[in-house]
Tab-separated table of C-alpha atoms and ligand atoms in Angstrom:
chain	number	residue	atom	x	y	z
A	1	UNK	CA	134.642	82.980	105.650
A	2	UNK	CA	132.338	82.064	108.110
A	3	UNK	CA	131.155	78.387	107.444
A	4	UNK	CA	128.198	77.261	109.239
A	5	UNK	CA	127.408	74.133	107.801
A	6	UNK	CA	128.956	71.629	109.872
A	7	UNK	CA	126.065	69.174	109.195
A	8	UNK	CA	126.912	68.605	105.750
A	9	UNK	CA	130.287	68.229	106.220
A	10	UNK	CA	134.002	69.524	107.967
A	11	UNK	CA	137.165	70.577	106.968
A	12	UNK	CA	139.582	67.727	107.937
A	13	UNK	CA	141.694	68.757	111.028
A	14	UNK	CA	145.498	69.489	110.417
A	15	UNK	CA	146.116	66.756	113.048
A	16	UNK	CA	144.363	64.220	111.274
A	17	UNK	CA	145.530	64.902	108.322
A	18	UNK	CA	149.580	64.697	109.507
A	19	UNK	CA	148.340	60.893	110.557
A	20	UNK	CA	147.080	60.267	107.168
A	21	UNK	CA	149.793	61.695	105.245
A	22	UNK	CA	152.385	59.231	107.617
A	23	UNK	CA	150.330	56.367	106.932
A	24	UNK	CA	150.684	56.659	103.596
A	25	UNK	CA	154.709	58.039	103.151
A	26	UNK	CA	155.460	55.342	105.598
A	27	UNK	CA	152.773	52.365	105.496
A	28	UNK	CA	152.564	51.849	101.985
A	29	UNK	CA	152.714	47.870	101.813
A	30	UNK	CA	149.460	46.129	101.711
A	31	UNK	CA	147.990	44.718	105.195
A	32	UNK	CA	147.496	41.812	103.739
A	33	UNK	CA	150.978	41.312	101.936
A	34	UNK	CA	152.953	38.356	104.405
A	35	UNK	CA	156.274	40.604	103.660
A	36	UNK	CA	157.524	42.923	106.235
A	37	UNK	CA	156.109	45.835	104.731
A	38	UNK	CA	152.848	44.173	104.608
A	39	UNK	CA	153.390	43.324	108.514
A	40	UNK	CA	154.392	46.850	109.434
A	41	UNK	CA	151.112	48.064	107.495
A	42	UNK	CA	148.964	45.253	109.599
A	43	UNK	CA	150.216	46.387	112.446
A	44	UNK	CA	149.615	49.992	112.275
A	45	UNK	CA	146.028	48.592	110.984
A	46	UNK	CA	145.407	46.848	114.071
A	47	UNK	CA	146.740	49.111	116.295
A	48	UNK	CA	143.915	51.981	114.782
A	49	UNK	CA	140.975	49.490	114.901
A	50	UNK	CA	142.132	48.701	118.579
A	51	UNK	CA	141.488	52.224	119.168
A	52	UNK	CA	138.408	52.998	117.676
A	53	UNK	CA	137.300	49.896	119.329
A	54	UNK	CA	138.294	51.146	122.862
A	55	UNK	CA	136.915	54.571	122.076
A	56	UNK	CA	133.703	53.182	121.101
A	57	UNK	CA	133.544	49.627	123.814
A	58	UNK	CA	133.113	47.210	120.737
A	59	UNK	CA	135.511	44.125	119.858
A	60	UNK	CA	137.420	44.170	116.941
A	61	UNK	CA	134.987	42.231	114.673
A	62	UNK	CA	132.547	44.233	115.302
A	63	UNK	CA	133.791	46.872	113.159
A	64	UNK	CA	133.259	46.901	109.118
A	65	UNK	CA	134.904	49.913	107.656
A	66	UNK	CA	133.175	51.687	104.504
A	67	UNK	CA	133.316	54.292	102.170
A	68	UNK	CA	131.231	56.397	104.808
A	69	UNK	CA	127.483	56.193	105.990
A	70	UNK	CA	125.964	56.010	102.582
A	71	UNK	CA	127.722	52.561	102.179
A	72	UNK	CA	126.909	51.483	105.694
A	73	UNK	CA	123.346	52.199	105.488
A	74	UNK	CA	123.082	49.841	102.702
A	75	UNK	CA	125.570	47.101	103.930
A	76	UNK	CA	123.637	47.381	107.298
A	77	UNK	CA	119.734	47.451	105.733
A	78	UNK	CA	120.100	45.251	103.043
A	79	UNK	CA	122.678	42.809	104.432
A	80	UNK	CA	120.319	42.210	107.434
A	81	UNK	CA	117.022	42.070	104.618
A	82	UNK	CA	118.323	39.861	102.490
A	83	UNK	CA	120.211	37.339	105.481
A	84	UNK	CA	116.922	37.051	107.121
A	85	UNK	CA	114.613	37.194	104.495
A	86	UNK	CA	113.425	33.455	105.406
A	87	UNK	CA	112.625	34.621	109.200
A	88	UNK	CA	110.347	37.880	107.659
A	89	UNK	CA	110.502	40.854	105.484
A	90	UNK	CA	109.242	43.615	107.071
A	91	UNK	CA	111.146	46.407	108.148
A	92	UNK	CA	110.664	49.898	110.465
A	93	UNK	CA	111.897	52.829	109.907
A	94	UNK	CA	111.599	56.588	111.554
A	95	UNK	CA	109.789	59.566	109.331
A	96	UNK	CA	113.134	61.153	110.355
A	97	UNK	CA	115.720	59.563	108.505
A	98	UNK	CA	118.829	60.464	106.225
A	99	UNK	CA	117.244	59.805	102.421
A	100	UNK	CA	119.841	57.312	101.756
A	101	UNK	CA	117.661	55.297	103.862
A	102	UNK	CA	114.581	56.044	102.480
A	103	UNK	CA	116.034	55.002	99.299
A	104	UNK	CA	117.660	51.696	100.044
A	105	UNK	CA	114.331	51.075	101.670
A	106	UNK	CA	112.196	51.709	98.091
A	107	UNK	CA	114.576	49.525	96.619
A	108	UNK	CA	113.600	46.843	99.086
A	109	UNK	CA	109.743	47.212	98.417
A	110	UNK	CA	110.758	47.016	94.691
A	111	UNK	CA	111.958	43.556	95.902
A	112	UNK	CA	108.785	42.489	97.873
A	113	UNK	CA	109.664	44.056	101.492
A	114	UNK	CA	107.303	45.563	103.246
A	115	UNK	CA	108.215	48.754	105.005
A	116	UNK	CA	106.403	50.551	107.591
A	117	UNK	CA	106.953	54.233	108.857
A	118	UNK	CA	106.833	54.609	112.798
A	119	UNK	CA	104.869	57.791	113.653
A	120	UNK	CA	106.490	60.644	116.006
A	121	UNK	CA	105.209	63.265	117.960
A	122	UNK	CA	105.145	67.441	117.641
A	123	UNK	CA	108.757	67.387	119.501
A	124	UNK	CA	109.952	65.067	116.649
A	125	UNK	CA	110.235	61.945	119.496
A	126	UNK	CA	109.619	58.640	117.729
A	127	UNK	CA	106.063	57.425	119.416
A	128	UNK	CA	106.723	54.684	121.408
A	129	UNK	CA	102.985	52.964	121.242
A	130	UNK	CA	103.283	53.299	117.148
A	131	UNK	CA	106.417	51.087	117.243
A	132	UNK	CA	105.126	48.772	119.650
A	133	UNK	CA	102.102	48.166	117.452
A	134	UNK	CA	103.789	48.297	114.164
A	135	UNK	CA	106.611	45.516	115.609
A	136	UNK	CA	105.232	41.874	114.521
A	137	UNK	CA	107.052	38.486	114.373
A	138	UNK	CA	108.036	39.075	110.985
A	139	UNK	CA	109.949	42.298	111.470
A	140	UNK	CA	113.395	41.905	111.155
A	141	UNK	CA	114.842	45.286	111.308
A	142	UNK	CA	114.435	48.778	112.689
A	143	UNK	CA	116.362	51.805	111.652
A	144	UNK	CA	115.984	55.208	113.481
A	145	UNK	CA	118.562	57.845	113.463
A	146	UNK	CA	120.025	58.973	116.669
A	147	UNK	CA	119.904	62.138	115.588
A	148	UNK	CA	118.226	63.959	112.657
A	149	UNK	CA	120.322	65.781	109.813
A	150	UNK	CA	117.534	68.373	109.186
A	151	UNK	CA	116.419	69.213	112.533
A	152	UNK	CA	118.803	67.741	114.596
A	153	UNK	CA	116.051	65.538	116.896
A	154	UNK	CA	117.944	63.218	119.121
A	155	UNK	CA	116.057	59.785	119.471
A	156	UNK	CA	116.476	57.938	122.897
A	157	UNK	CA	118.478	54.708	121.692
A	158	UNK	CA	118.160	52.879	125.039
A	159	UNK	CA	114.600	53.225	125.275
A	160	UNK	CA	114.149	52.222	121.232
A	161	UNK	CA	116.009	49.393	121.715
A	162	UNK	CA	113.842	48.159	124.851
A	163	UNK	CA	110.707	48.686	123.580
A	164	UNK	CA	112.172	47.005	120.263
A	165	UNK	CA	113.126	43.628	122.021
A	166	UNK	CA	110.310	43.406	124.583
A	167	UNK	CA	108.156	43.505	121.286
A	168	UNK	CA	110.447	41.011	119.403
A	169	UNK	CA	113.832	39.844	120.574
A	170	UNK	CA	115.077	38.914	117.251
A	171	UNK	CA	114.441	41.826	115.855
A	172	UNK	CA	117.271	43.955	114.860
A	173	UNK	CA	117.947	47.830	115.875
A	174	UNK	CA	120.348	49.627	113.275
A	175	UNK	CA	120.894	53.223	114.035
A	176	UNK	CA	122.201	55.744	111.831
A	177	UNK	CA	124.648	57.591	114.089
A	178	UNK	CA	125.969	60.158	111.353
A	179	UNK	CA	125.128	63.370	113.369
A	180	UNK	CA	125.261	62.112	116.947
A	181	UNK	CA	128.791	61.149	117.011
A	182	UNK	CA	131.396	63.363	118.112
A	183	UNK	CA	128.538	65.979	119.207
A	184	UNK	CA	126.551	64.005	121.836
A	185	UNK	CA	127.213	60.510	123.316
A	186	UNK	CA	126.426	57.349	121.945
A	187	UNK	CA	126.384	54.124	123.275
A	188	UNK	CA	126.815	51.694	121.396
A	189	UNK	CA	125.265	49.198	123.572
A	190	UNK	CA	122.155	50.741	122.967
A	191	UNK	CA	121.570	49.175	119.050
A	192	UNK	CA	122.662	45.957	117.413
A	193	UNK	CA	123.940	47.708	114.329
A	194	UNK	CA	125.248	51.869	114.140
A	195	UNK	CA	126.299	53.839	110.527
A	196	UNK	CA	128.613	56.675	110.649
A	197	UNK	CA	131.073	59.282	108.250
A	198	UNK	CA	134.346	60.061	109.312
A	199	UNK	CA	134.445	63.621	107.383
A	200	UNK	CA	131.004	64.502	109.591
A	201	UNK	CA	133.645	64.551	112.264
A	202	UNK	CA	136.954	66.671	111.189
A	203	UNK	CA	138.167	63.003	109.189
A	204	UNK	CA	139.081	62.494	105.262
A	205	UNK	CA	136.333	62.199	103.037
A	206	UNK	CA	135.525	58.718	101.528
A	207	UNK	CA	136.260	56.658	105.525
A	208	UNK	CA	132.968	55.509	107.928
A	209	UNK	CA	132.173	52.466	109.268
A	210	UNK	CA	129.520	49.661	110.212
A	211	UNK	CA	129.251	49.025	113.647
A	212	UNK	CA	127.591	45.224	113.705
A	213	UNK	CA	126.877	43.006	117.037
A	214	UNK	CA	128.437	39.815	116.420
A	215	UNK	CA	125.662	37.672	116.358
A	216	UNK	CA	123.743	39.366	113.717
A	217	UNK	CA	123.946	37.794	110.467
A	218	UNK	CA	124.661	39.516	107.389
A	219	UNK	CA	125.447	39.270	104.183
A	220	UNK	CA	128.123	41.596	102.477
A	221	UNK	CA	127.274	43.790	99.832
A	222	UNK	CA	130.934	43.869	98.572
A	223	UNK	CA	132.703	40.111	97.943
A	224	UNK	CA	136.534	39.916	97.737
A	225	UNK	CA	139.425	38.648	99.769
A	226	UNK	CA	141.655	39.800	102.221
A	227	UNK	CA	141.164	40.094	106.149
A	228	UNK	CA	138.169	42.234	105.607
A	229	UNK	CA	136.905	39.654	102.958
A	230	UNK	CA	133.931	37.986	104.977
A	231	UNK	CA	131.834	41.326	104.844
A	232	UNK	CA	133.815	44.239	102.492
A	233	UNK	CA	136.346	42.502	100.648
A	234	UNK	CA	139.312	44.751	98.731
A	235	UNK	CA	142.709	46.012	100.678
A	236	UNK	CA	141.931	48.290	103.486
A	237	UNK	CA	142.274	51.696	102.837
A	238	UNK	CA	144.925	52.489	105.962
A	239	UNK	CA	145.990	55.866	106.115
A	240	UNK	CA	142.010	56.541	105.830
A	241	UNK	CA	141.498	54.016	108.509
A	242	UNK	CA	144.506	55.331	110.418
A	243	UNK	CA	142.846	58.685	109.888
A	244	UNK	CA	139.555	57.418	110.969
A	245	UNK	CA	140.465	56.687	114.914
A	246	UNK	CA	142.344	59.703	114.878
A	247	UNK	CA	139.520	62.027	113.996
A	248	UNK	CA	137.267	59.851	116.821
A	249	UNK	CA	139.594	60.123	119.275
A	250	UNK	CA	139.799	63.933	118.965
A	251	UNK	CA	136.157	63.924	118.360
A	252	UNK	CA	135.319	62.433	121.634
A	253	UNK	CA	137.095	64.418	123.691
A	254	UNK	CA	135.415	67.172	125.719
A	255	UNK	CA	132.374	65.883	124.348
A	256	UNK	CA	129.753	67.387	127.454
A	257	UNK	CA	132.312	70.857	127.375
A	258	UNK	CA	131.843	71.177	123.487
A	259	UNK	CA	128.383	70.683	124.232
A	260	UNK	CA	127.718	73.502	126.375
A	261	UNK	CA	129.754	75.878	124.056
A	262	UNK	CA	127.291	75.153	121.074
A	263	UNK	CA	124.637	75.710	123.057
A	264	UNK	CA	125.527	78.852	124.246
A	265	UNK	CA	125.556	79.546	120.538
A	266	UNK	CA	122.603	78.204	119.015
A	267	UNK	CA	120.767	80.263	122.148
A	268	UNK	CA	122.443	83.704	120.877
A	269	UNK	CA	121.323	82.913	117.215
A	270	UNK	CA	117.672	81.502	118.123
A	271	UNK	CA	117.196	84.714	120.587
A	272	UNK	CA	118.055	86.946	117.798
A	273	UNK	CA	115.900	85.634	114.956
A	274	UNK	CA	112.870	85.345	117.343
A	275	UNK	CA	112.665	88.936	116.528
A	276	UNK	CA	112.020	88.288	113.092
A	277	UNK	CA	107.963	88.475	112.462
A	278	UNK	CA	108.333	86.011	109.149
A	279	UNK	CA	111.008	83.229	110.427
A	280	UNK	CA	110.004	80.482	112.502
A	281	UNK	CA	112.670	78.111	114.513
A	282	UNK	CA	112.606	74.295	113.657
A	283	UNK	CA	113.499	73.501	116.981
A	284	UNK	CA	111.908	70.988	119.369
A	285	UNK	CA	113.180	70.404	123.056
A	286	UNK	CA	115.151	67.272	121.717
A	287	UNK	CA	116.587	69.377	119.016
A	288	UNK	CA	120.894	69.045	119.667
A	289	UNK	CA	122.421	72.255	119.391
A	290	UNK	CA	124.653	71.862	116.780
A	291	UNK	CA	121.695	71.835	114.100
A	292	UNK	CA	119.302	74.670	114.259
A	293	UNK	CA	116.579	74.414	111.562
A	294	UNK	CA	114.837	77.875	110.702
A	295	UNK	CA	111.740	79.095	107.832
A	296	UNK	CA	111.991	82.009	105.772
A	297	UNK	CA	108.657	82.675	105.111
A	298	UNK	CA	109.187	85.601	103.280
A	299	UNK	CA	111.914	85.106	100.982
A	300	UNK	CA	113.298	81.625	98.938
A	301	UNK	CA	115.520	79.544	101.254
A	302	UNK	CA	117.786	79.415	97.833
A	303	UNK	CA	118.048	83.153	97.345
A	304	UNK	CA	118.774	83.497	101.020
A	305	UNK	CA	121.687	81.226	101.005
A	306	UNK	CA	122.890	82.538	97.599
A	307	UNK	CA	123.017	86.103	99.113
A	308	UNK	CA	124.662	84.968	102.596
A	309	UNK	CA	127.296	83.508	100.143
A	310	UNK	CA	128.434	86.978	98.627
A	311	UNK	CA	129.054	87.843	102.510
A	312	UNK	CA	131.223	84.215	102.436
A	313	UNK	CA	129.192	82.721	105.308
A	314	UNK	CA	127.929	78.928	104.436
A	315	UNK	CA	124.894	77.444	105.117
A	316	UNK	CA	122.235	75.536	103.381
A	317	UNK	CA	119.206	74.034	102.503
A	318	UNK	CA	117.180	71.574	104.679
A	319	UNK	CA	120.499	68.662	104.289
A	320	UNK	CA	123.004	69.229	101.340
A	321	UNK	CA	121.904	65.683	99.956
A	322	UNK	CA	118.281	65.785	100.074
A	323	UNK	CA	116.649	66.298	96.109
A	324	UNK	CA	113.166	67.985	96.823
A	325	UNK	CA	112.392	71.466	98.001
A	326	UNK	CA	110.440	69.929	100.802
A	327	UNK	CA	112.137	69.320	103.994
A	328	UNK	CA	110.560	65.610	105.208
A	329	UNK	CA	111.763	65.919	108.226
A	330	UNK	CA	109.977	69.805	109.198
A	331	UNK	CA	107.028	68.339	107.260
A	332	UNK	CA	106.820	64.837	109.640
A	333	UNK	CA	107.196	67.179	112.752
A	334	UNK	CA	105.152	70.309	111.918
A	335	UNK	CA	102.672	68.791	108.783
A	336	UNK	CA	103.319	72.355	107.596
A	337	UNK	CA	103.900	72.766	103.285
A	338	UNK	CA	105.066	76.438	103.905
A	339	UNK	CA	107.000	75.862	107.146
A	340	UNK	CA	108.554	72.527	105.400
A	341	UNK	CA	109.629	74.046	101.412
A	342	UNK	CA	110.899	77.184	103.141
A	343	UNK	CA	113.717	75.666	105.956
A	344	UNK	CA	117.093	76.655	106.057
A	345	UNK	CA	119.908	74.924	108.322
A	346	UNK	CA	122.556	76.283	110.473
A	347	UNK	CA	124.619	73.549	111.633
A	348	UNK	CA	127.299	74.467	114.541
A	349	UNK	CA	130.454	72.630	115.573
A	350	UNK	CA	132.788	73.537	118.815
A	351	UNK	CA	135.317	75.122	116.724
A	352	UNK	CA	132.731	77.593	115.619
A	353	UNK	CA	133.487	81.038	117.691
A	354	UNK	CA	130.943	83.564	119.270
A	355	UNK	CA	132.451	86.057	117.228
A	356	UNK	CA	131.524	84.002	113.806
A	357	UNK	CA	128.247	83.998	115.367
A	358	UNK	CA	128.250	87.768	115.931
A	359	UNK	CA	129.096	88.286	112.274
A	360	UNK	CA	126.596	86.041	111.355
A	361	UNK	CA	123.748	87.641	112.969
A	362	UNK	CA	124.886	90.747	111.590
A	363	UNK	CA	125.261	90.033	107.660
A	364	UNK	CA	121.981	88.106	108.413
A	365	UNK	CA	120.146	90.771	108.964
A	366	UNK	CA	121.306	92.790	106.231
A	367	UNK	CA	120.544	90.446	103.717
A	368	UNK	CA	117.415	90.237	105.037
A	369	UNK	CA	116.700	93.843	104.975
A	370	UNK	CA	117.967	93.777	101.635
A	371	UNK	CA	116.150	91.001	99.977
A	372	UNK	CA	112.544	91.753	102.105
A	373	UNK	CA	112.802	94.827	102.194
A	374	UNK	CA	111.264	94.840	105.636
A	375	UNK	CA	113.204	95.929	108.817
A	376	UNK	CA	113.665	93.091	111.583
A	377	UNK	CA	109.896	93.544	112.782
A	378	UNK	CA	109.586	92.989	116.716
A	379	UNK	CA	106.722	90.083	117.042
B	1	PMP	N1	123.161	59.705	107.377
B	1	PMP	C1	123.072	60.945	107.878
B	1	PMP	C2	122.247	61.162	109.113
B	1	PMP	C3	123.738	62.008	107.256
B	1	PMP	O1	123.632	63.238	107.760
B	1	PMP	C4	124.503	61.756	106.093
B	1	PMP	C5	125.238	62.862	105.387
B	1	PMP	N2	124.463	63.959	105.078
B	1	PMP	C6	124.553	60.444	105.613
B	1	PMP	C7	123.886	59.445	106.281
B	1	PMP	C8	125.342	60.087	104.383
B	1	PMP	O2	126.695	60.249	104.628
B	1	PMP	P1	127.742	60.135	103.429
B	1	PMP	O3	127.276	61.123	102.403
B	1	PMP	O4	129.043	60.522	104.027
B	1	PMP	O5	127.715	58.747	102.911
């Protein structure tokens, strides 16, 4: 098999895994239980947020674990919405975002929010006079990926965040770090607020987490008691959490090395399909390399992927949770119908090998022959 659709999600890694079958053989009492095996489960708890909080250079109650980004999208967007709906109601967002945010945003004009979408240029890069302009007194919010899931654009978080405050300091900056982390660094200090999935990054399905600056208000989606009661109430989910700050820890190691290695890649794929007359790359200079958007003019991206699957290689659509045909995010960059229903993605990770990539190109180009007709044409 040759699975290149890292994007969408990854296999969890054996390593992680041995952590989150120990946690729960040997950590089975409930943090919040005052018994010993309660205690012994607290303090393995603590001991994994400590971590992930080191990793990452936030305190401890900074942290909000959820069911993955999905969850923390909402927490992060509506919590803020609805906690400072007095102080305004409008909110920003990017014409580059996940559609879980698109939709927690319709939900919000179905309550009376206004919501404005900031403008971006040809290379995908958020325009930084638009979101001036569009930031007024009564924005409370802005939410722009770090990086895209369809095109992989990586948005300069410092810069956002500068612009953001010099416009409005109250004004809160939630980032939806889903794709940046564990493939490029992320600081943290950079927003007030940061989503993420731990299975994006070689962790179990069903872990992620809130990242929230402790003086932004917010108020939880989820009520119930326990330690985490104030903001996700219910009994923390520990080997998932113990899990968790295993897979980031391995996930931020080697971070610029891994880099460079999917680079290399993406290069070797995007130099071979440029001989293709009919498929055009999705890919902007502040495109990471670990998502590399393409358009099959010629052929359906659905049959394409369908036929690739016979061969056992993986990849997909524009993201494996948006609905339409239409990728938004090809369409917001190139304003191209043809270019945007016709995308397929190839997502990269640093455990993908240059032989995988060999095969790749190889059954790639028989498929294509096959369903085209045509022989790769030299532009
Ligand atoms: N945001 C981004 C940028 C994503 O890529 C994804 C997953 N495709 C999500 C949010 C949602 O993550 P999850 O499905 O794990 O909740």
């Amino acid at each position: 098999m040759i699975y290149l659709d890292y994007s969408a999600t990854t296999p969890i890694s054996y390593d992680v895994l041995d952590s989150y079958n120990k946690a729960s053989r040997e950590f089975m009492g409930n943090p919040n239980s005052i018994h010993s095996l309660g205690v012994k489960s607290k303090v393995l708890l603590n001991s994994a947020t400590r971590q992930i909080c080191d990793l990452l250079n936030i305190q401890e109650n900074e942290l909000i674990y959820t069911s993955g980004a999905t969850e923390a999208n909402n927490m992060a967007i509506k919590g803020v919405a609805f906690s400072y709906a007095n102080k305004g109601k409008h909110i920003i967002v990017s014409k580059l975002e996940h559609p879980s945010i698109y939709k927690i945003c319709e939900y919000l004009e179905s309550l009376g929010y206004e919501i404005s979408y900031v403008n971006n240029d040809r290379e995908g890069l958020v325009d930084f006079e638009d979101l001036r302009n569009k930031i007024r007194e009564d924005t409370i919010l802005v939410s722009i990926c770090a990086v895209n899931s369809e095109v992989g654009i990586r948005q300069p978080l410092k810069t956002l965040k500068q612009i953001i405050k010099k416009e409005n300091p109250n004004t809160i900056f939630h980032s939806d770090i889903t794709q940046a982390i564990g493939k490029v660094a992320v600081n943290l200090y950079d927003v007030d607020m940061a989503s993420m999935s731990g299975h994006k990054i070689f962790g179990p399905k069903g872990i992620g987490f809130l990242y929230k600056k402790d003086n932004v208000k917010m108020i939880p989606l989820i009520h119930g008691s326990g330690k985490f009661g104030d903001l996700r109430g219910g009994t923390p989910p520990l080997p998932l959490i113990v899990a968790l700050s295993k897979a980031i820890r391995i996930a931020l190691t080697d971070l610029e090395k891994r880099e460079e290695h999917v680079a290399l890649l993406n290069e070797k794929i995007c130099k071979d399909l440029e001989k293709y007359g009919d498929i055009v790359l999705n890919k902007t200079k502040y495109s990471i390399p670990h998502i590399l958007n393409i358009s099959l003019l010629n052929i359906k991206p659905e049959t394409f992927i369908h036929a690739m699957e016979e061969d056992e290689v993986y990849i997909s659509t524009n993201t494996a949770c948006s609905s339409g045909d239409l990728s938004s995010s090809v369409m917001a960059i190139y304003e191209d119908k043809k270019r945007a229903t016709s995308t397929i993605r190839i997502s990269l990770s640093y455990v993908t090998t240059n032989e995988e990539v060999s095969k790749f190109l190889n059954l790639f180009k028989t498929e294509y022959k096959n369903l085209t007709g045509f022989l790769v044409n030299e532009k």
